[in-house]
GROMACS .gro file of C-alpha atoms in nm:
model
   96
    1MET     CA    1  -0.725   2.255  -0.993
    2TYR     CA    2  -0.862   2.178  -0.645
    3LYS     CA    3  -1.064   1.884  -0.775
    4ASP     CA    4  -0.748   1.738  -0.930
    5TYR     CA    5  -0.567   1.778  -0.599
    6TRP     CA    6  -0.840   1.600  -0.403
    7ARG     CA    7  -0.873   1.332  -0.670
    8SER     CA    8  -0.500   1.262  -0.637
    9ASN     CA    9  -0.526   1.268  -0.257
   10LEU     CA   10  -0.814   1.020  -0.257
   11LYS     CA   11  -0.629   0.795  -0.501
   12ILE     CA   12  -0.327   0.777  -0.270
   13LEU     CA   13  -0.551   0.723   0.031
   14SER     CA   14  -0.758   0.448  -0.132
   15ILE     CA   15  -0.448   0.259  -0.246
   16LEU     CA   16  -0.292   0.273   0.100
   17LEU     CA   17  -0.614   0.173   0.274
   18THR     CA   18  -0.654  -0.120   0.034
   19VAL     CA   19  -0.301  -0.235   0.115
   20TRP     CA   20  -0.371  -0.197   0.487
   21PHE     CA   21  -0.693  -0.397   0.454
   22LEU     CA   22  -0.509  -0.672   0.269
   23VAL     CA   23  -0.235  -0.686   0.532
   24SER     CA   24  -0.456  -0.664   0.840
   25PHE     CA   25  -0.763  -0.860   0.731
   26GLY     CA   26  -0.607  -1.075   0.462
   27PHE     CA   27  -0.282  -1.180   0.628
   28GLY     CA   28  -0.418  -1.171   0.983
   29ILE     CA   29  -0.745  -1.359   0.924
   30ILE     CA   30  -0.803  -1.500   0.573
   31PHE     CA   31  -0.451  -1.627   0.494
   32SER     CA   32  -0.360  -1.689   0.858
   33ASP     CA   33  -0.367  -2.069   0.833
   34PHE     CA   34  -0.140  -2.067   0.528
   35LEU     CA   35   0.103  -1.818   0.685
   36ASP     CA   36   0.119  -2.012   1.012
   37GLN     CA   37   0.359  -2.259   0.851
   38PHE     CA   38   0.626  -1.984   0.856
   39LYS     CA   39   0.771  -1.832   1.173
   40ILE     CA   40   0.922  -1.498   1.282
   41GLY     CA   41   1.105  -1.500   1.613
   42GLY     CA   42   0.936  -1.824   1.713
   43PHE     CA   43   0.585  -1.696   1.636
   44LYS     CA   44   0.370  -1.809   1.348
   45ILE     CA   45   0.345  -1.535   1.084
   46GLY     CA   46  -0.036  -1.552   1.066
   47PHE     CA   47  -0.057  -1.493   1.441
   48TRP     CA   48   0.214  -1.226   1.422
   49PHE     CA   49   0.027  -1.031   1.151
   50ALA     CA   50  -0.297  -1.050   1.350
   51GLN     CA   51  -0.132  -0.926   1.671
   52GLN     CA   52   0.162  -0.704   1.572
   53GLY     CA   53   0.233  -0.696   1.200
   54SER     CA   54  -0.075  -0.506   1.090
   55ILE     CA   55  -0.004  -0.232   1.347
   56TYR     CA   56   0.359  -0.198   1.236
   57PHE     CA   57   0.250  -0.199   0.875
   58PHE     CA   58  -0.009   0.071   0.945
   59VAL     CA   59   0.259   0.297   1.097
   60PHE     CA   60   0.477   0.228   0.792
   61LEU     CA   61   0.186   0.325   0.564
   62ILE     CA   62   0.150   0.654   0.754
   63PHE     CA   63   0.509   0.743   0.662
   64ILE     CA   64   0.442   0.647   0.300
   65TYR     CA   65   0.128   0.867   0.303
   66VAL     CA   66   0.322   1.163   0.446
   67TYR     CA   67   0.591   1.123   0.179
   68HIS     CA   68   0.340   1.110  -0.108
   69MET     CA   69   0.130   1.398   0.029
   70ASN     CA   70   0.438   1.619   0.068
   71LYS     CA   71   0.528   1.540  -0.292
   72LEU     CA   72   0.170   1.612  -0.406
   73ASP     CA   73   0.154   1.938  -0.207
   74LYS     CA   74   0.484   2.051  -0.355
   75SER     CA   75   0.373   1.981  -0.712
   76TYR     CA   76   0.042   2.164  -0.668
   77LYS     CA   77   0.213   2.453  -0.491
   78GLU     CA   78   0.440   2.491  -0.794
   79LYS     CA   79   0.137   2.481  -1.025
   80MET     CA   80  -0.041   2.747  -0.816
   81ASN     CA   81   0.267   2.971  -0.817
   82LYS     CA   82   0.299   2.927  -1.192
   83ASN     CA   83  -0.067   3.026  -1.238
   84LYS     CA   84  -0.017   3.335  -1.020
   85LEU     CA   85   0.283   3.437  -1.229
   86LEU     CA   86   0.081   3.401  -1.548
   87VAL     CA   87  -0.193   3.615  -1.401
   88ASN     CA   88   0.058   3.879  -1.292
   89ASP     CA   89   0.227   3.879  -1.633
   90ASN     CA   90  -0.109   3.963  -1.790
   91ASN     CA   91  -0.149   4.263  -1.555
   92VAL     CA   92  -0.441   4.112  -1.373
   93GLU     CA   93  -0.460   4.169  -0.998
   94GLU     CA   94  -0.371   3.875  -0.781
   95ILE     CA   95  -0.651   3.754  -0.556
   96SER     CA   96  -0.534   3.644  -0.210
   0.00000   0.00000   0.00000
């Protein structure tokens, strides 16, 4: 059960870190010249991603991570409680 939890946690983390890498390194450095033809508030988007956008996006990804981890914690908490009930129904002592 714990391995499944950590596998799910690492899956969420790796997806979010990949997205962050794409936004910060990809948009800020690799695709910067292409994105510079578009502007946000008078600034070229490639420059904006390199200076501000990747930081804002990272903070946004933190909120996404918190949301998904709360959902994951809740689902595994329900599974753990269900397993404890099954153990108690079989008259086996619960281990704290």
